[in-house]
Each structure stands twice: as C-alpha cells, then as structure tokens.
PDB file of C-alpha atoms in Angstrom:
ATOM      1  CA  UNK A1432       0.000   0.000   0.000  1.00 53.00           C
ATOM      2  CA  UNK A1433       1.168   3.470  -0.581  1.00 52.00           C
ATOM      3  CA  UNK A1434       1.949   5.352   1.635  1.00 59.00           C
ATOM      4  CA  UNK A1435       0.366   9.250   2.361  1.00 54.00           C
ATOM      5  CA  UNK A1436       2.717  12.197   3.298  1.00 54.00           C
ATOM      6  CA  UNK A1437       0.529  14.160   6.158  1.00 48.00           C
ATOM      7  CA  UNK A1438       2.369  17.359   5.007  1.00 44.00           C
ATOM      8  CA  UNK A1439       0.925  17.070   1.355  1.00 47.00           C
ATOM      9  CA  UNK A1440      -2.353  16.832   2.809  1.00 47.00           C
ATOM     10  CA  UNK A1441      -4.475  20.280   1.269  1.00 43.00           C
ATOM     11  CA  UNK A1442      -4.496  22.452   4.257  1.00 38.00           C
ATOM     12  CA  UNK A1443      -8.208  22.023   4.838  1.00 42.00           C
ATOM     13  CA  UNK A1444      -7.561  18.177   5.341  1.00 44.00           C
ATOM     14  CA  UNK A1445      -4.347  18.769   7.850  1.00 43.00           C
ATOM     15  CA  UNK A1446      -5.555  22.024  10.253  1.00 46.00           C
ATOM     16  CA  UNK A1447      -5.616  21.660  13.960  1.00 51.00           C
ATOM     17  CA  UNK A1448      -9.071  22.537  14.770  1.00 55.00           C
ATOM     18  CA  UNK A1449     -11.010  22.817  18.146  1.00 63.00           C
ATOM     19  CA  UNK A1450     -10.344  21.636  21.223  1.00 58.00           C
ATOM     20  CA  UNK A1451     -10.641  17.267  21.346  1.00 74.00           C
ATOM     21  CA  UNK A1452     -12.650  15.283  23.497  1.00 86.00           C
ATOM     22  CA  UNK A1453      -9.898  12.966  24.955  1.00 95.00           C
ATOM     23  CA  UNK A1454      -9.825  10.433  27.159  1.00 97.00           C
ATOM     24  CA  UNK A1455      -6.864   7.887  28.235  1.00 98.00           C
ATOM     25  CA  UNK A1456      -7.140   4.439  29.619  1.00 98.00           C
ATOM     26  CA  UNK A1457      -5.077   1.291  29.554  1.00 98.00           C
ATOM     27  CA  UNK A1458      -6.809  -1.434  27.806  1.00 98.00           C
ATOM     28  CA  UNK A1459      -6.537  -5.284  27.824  1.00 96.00           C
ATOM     29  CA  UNK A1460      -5.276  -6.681  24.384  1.00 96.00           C
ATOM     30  CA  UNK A1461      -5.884 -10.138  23.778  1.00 95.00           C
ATOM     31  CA  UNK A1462      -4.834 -12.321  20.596  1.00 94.00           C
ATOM     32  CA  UNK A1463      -2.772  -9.075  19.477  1.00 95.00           C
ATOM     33  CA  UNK A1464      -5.546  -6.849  19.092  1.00 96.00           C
ATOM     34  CA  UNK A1465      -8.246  -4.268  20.700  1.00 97.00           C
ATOM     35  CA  UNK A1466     -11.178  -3.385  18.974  1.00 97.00           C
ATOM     36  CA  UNK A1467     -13.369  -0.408  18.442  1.00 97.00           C
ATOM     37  CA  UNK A1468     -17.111  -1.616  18.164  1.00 96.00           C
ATOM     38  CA  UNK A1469     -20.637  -0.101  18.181  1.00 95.00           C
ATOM     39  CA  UNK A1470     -23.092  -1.727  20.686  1.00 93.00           C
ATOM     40  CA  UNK A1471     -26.111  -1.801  18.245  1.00 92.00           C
ATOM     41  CA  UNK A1472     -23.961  -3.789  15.269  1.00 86.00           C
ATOM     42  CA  UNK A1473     -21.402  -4.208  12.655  1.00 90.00           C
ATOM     43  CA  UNK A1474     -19.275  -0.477  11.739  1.00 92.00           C
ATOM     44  CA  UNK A1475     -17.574  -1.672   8.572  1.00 91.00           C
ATOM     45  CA  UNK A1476     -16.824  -4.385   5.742  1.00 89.00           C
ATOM     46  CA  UNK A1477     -14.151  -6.653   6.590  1.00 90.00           C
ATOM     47  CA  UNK A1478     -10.633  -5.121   5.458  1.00 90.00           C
ATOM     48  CA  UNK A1479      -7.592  -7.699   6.271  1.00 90.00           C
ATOM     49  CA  UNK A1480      -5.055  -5.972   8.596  1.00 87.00           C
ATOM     50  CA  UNK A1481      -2.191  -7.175   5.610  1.00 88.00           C
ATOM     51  CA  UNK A1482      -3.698  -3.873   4.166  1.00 91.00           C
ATOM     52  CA  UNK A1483      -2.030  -1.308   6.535  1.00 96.00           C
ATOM     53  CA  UNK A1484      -0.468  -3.748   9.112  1.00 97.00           C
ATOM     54  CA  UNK A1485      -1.869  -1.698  11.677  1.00 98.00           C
ATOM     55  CA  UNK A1486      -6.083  -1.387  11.521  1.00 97.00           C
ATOM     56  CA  UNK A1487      -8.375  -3.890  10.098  1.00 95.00           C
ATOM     57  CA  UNK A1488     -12.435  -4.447   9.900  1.00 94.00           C
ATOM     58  CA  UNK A1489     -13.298  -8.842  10.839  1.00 90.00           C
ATOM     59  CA  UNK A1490     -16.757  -9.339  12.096  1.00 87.00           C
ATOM     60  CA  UNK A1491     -18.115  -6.048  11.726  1.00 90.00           C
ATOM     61  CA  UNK A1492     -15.512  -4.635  14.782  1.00 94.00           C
ATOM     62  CA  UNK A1493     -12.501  -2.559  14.022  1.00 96.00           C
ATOM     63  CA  UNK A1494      -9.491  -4.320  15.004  1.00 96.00           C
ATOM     64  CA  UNK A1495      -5.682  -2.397  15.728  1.00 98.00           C
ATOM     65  CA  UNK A1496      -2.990  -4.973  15.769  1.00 97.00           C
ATOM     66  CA  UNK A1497      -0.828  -4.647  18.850  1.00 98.00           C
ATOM     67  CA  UNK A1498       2.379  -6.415  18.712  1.00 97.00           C
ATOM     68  CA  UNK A1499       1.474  -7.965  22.154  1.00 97.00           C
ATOM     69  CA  UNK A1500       0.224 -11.076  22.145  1.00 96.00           C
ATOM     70  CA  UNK A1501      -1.932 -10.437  25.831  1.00 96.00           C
ATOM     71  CA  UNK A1502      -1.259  -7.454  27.711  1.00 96.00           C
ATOM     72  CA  UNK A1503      -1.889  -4.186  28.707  1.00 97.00           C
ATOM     73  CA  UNK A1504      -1.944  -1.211  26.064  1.00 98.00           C
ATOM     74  CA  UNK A1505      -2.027   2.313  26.968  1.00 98.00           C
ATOM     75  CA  UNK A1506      -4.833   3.848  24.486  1.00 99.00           C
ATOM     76  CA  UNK A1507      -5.628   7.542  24.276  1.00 98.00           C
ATOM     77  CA  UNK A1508      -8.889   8.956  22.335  1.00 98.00           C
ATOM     78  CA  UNK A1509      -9.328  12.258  20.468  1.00 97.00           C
ATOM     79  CA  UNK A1510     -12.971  12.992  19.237  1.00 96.00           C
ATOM     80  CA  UNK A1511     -12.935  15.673  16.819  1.00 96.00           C
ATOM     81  CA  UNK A1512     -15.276  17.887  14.693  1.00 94.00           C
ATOM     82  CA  UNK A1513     -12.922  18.610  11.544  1.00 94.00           C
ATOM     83  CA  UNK A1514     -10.127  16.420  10.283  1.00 95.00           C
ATOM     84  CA  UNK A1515      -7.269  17.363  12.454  1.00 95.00           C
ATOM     85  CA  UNK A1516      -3.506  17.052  11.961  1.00 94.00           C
ATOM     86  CA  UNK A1517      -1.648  13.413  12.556  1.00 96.00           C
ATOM     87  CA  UNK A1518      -0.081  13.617  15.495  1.00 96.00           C
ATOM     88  CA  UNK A1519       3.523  13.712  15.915  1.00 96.00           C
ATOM     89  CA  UNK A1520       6.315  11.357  17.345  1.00 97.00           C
ATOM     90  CA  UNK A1521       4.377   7.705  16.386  1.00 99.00           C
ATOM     91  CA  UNK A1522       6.040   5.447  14.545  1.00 99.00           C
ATOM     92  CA  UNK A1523       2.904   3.522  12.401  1.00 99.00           C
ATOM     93  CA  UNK A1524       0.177   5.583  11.262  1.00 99.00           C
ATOM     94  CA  UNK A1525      -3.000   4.219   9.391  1.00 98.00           C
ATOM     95  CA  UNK A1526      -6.811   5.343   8.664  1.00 98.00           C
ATOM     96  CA  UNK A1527     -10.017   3.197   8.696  1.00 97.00           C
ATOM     97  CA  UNK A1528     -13.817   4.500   8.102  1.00 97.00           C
ATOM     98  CA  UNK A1529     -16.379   3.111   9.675  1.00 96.00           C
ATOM     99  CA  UNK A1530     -20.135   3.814  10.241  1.00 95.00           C
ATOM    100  CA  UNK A1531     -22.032   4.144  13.889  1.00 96.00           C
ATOM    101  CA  UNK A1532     -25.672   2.802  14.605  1.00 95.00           C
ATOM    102  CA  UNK A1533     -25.844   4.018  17.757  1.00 96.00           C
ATOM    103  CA  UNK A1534     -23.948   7.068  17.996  1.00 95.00           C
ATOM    104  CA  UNK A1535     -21.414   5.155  20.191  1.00 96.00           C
ATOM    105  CA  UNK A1536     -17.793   4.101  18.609  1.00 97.00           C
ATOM    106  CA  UNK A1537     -16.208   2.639  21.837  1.00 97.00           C
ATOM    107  CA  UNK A1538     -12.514   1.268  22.313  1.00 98.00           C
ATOM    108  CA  UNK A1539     -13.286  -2.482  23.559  1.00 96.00           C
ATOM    109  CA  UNK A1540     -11.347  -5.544  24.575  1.00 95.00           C
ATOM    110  CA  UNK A1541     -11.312  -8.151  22.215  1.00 86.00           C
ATOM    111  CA  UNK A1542     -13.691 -10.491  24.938  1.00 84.00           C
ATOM    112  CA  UNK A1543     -15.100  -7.618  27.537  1.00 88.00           C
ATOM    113  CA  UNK A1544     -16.886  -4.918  27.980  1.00 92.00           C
ATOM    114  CA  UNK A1545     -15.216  -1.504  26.764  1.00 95.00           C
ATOM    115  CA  UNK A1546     -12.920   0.346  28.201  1.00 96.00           C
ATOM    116  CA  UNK A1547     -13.477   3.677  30.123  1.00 96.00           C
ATOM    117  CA  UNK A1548     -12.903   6.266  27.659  1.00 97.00           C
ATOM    118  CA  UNK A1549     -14.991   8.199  25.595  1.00 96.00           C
ATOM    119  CA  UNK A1550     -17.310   7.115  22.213  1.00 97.00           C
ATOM    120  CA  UNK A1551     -15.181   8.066  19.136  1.00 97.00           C
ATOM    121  CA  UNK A1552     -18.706   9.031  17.571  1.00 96.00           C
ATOM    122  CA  UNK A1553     -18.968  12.511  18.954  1.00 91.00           C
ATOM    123  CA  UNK A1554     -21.471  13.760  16.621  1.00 94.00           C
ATOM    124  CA  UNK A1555     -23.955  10.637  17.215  1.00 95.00           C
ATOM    125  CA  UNK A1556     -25.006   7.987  14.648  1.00 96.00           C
ATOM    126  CA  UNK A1557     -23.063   8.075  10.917  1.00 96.00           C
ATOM    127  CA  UNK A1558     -19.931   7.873   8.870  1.00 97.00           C
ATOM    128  CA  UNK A1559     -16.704   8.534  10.629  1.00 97.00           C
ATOM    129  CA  UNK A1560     -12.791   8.305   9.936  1.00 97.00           C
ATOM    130  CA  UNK A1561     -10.247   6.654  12.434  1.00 98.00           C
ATOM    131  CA  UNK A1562      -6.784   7.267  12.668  1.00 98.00           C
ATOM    132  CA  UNK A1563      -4.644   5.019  14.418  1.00 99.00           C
ATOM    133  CA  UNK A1564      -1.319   5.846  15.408  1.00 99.00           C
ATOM    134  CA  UNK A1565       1.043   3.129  17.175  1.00 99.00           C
ATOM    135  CA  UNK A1566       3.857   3.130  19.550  1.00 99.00           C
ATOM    136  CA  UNK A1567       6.353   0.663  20.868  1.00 98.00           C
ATOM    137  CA  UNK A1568       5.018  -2.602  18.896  1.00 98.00           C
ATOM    138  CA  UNK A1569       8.552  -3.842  18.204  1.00 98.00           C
ATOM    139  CA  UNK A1570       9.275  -4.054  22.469  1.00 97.00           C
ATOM    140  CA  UNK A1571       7.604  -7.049  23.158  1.00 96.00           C
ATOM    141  CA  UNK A1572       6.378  -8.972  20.531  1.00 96.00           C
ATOM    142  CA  UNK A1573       4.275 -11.899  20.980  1.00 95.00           C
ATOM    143  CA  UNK A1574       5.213 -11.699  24.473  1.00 96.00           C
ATOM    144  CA  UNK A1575       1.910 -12.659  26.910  1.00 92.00           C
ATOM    145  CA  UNK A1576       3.439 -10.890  29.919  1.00 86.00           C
ATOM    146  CA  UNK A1577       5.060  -7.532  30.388  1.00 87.00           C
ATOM    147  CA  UNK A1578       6.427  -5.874  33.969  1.00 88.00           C
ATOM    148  CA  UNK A1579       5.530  -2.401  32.157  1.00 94.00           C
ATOM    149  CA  UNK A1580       3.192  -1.158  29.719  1.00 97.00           C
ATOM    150  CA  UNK A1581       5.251  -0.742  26.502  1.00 98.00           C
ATOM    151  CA  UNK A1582       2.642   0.180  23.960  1.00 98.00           C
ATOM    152  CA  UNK A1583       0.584   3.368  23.378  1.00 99.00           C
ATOM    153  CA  UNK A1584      -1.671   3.837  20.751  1.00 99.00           C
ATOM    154  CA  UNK A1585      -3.766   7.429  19.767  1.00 98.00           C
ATOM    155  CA  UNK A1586      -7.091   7.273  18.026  1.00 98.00           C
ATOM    156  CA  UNK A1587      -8.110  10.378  16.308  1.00 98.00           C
ATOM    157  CA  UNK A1588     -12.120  10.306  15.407  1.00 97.00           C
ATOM    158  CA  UNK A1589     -14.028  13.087  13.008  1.00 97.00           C
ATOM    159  CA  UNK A1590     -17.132  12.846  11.021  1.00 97.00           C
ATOM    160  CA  UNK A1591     -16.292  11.930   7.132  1.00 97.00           C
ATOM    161  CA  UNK A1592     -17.495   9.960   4.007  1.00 97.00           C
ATOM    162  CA  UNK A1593     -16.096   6.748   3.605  1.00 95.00           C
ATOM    163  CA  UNK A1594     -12.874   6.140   2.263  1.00 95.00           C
ATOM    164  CA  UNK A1595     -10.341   3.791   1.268  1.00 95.00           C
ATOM    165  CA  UNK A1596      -8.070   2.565   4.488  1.00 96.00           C
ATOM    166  CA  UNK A1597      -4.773   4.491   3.805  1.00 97.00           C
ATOM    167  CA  UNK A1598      -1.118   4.200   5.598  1.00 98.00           C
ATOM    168  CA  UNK A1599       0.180   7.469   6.669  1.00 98.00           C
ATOM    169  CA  UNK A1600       3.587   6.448   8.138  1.00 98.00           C
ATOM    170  CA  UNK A1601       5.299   2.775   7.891  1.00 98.00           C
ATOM    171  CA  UNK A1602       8.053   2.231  10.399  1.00 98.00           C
ATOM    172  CA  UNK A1603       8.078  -0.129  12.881  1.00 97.00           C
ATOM    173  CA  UNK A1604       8.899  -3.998  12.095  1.00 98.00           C
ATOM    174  CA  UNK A1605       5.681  -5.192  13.284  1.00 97.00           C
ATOM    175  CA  UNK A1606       3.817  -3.871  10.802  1.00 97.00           C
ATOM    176  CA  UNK A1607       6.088  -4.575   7.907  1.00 96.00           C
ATOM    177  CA  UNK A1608       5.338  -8.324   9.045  1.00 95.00           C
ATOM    178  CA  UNK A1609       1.846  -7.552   9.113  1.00 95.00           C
ATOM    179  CA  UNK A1610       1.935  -6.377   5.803  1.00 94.00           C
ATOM    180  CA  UNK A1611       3.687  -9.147   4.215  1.00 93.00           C
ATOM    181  CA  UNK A1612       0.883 -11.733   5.490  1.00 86.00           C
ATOM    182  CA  UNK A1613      -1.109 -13.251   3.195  1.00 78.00           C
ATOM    183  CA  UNK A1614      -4.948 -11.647   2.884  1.00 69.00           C
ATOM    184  CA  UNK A1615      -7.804 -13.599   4.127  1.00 58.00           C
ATOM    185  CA  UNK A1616     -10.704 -14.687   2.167  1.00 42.00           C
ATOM    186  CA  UNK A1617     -13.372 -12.136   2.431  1.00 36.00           C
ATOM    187  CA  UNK A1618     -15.810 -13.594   5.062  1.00 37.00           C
ATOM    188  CA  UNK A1619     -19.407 -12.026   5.148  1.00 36.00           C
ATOM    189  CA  UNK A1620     -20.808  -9.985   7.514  1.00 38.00           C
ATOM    190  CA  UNK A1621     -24.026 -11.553   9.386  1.00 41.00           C
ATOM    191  CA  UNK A1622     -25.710  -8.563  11.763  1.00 39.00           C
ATOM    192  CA  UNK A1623     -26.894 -11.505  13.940  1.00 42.00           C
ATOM    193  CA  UNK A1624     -23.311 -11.787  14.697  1.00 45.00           C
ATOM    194  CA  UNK A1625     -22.820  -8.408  16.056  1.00 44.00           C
ATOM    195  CA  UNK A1626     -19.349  -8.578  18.527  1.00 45.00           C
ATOM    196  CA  UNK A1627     -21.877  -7.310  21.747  1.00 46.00           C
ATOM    197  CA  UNK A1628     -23.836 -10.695  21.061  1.00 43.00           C
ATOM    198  CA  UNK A1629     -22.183 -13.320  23.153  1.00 46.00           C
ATOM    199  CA  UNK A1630     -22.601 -15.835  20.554  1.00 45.00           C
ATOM    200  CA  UNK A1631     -21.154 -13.436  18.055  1.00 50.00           C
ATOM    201  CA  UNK A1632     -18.347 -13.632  19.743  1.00 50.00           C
ATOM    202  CA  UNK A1633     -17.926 -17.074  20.027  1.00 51.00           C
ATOM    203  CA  UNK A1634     -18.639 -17.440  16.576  1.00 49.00           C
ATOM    204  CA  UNK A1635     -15.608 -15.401  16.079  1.00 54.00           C
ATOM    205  CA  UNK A1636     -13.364 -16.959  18.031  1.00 53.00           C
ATOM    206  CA  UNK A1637     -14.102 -19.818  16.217  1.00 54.00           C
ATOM    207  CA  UNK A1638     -13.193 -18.523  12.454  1.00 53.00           C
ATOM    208  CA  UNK A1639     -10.383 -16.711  14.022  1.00 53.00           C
ATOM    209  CA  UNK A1640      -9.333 -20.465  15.023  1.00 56.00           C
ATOM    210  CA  UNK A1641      -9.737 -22.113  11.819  1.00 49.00           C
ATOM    211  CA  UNK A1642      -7.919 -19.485  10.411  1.00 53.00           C
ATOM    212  CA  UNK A1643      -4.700 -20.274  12.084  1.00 56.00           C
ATOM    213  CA  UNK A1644      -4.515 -16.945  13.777  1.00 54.00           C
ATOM    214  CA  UNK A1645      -4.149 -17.934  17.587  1.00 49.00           C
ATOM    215  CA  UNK A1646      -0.817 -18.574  17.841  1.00 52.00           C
TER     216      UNK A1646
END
C-alpha cells in the first residue's frame, strides 16, 4: 500500500481545529488486538489488517494490531469535529472508516466490555474516519506478559465519508510483518453476529481459530 505524506495533505484536510474530546485508559489486548465496536452492530466491511499492518475491519468490529500477544496497552482517544492534523512522534500511522448505529464508537477488549474512555462518535449515529497511530510494537512482541506497559496507541475520530483505508507512516517492524501476510478470504458480515452478542463472539473466536490466527 502506498503510503500518504501528512504534510501534502491540502491544508483544509491537515488544520488543527477545536479543542478534542480525549480520554486515556489502559486497555486489555488479547490475541494481538483491541477493537473499536458499536453496541447496536457491525461499523464496517471486513478489510484484512495485511492492508495497513496496523487497523483492520473482521466481524463487523474494528481491530488495531498490537504487537502484544496479551497485555496491557495504553490507548488515548481524540474525538474531533474537523479532520485534524496526525499527530507527531508515532512510529505507524494508518486510517479506517467506519459507520455508527448508535452514535457510540467505543474502544473495547477483544472479549469484555469496553474500556473507560470516551465514544469516538462525537457527533452521534453516521460515517466517521479513524486514525490510528502506534507506539512501541517492536518491544515485546508476541510476548503474553510484560512488567511495564510498553505500547501506546492514539485514536483520532471526526465525522467523514467513507474512504479507502490508507497508511500514513510505515516504520516499525511489526507492521512490515503484518503487511507481508497473506490476505484472508473475504468472510461475510451476518448482523446476527454483532461482537456485543455473546454468541457473536464465540462465533468469532471460532473462524479466528480455523484461520490459524491464535498462535
């Protein structure tokens, strides 16, 4: 995937604008990933994560790849209004659309209930644009215990027409091995299936494991 220079971004797309709704917690990541889900169904088509090595769509969830296999994650949320500027100082950088039901875009374990911080759909139900940004995946990779938190992750939110996932800034090794993975077979989407349906989940789990990815 090509890559997108933030600094040749028009200036309307790349402007610091007002003041973000934040909010910082540490989450759980399980199976090397969090995800970002809506409580009343699926936010986007499935996207394999070899796209950006970084964020993904499986099940109707967003994913973000952590390079910890099961861990803590320190995860920091920016609701916007207007597409702001990528932050500075991350090493992987990558944007996802997705749409919201409910109004509610919430940062989520991969098997519990989300995590304190606030919905990333601050204007209420429709079409939104996530960046990711990624710190510290190379530290402890695959690793299912860490004495320290060693990965931080910033998700910028701001109302926006869908568009194509794009990679903004490829640098850790992580994600080049991401990248270089084989896609998966497109799998569709049944709403029954929503992630906040126990059985949904379980359902996932399940492909996940006849995929070969729990290793």
């Amino acid at each position: 995937m090509d890559q997108v220079d933030p600094s040749q971004m028009p200036p309307d797309e790349a402007t610091v604008n007002e003041p973000a709704r934040t909010g910082t917690a540490l989450v759980h990541a399980e199976y090397h990933l969090f995800q970002i889900t809506d409580p009343q169904g699926p936010v986007a088509d499935d996207l394999d994560t070899s796209r950006t090595g970084l964020v993904s769509a499986d099940g109707g969830a967003i994913e973000v790849a952590t390079g910890i296999h099961t861990g803590d994650v320190r995860v920091t949320v920016e609701s916007h209004t207007r597409r702001p500027a990528p932050a500075r100082g991350w090493e992987e950088i990558a944007e996802i659309s997705c749409h919201s039901l409910s109004g509610e875009l919430l940062v989520t374990p991969f098997m519990d209930d989300p995590a304190d911080l606030p919905s990333l759909a601050s204007q209420g139900p429709g079409s939104y644009r996530l960046r990711v940004h990624a710190r510290g995946r190379d530290r402890a990779v695959d690793h299912t215990t860490v004495d320290e938190v060693v990965e931080s992750y910033l998700i910028q939110s701001w109302p926006a027409a869908h568009q194509d996932a794009s990679l903004l800034r490829a640098t850790d090794a992580y994600g080049a091995q991401v990248r270089d993975q084989p896609a998966d077979d497109t799998i569709v989407i049944d709403r029954e299936d929503s992630l906040d349906i126990r059985v949904g989940r379980e359902r996932d789990i399940l492909r996940r494991a006849q995929r070969g990815e729990y290793s």
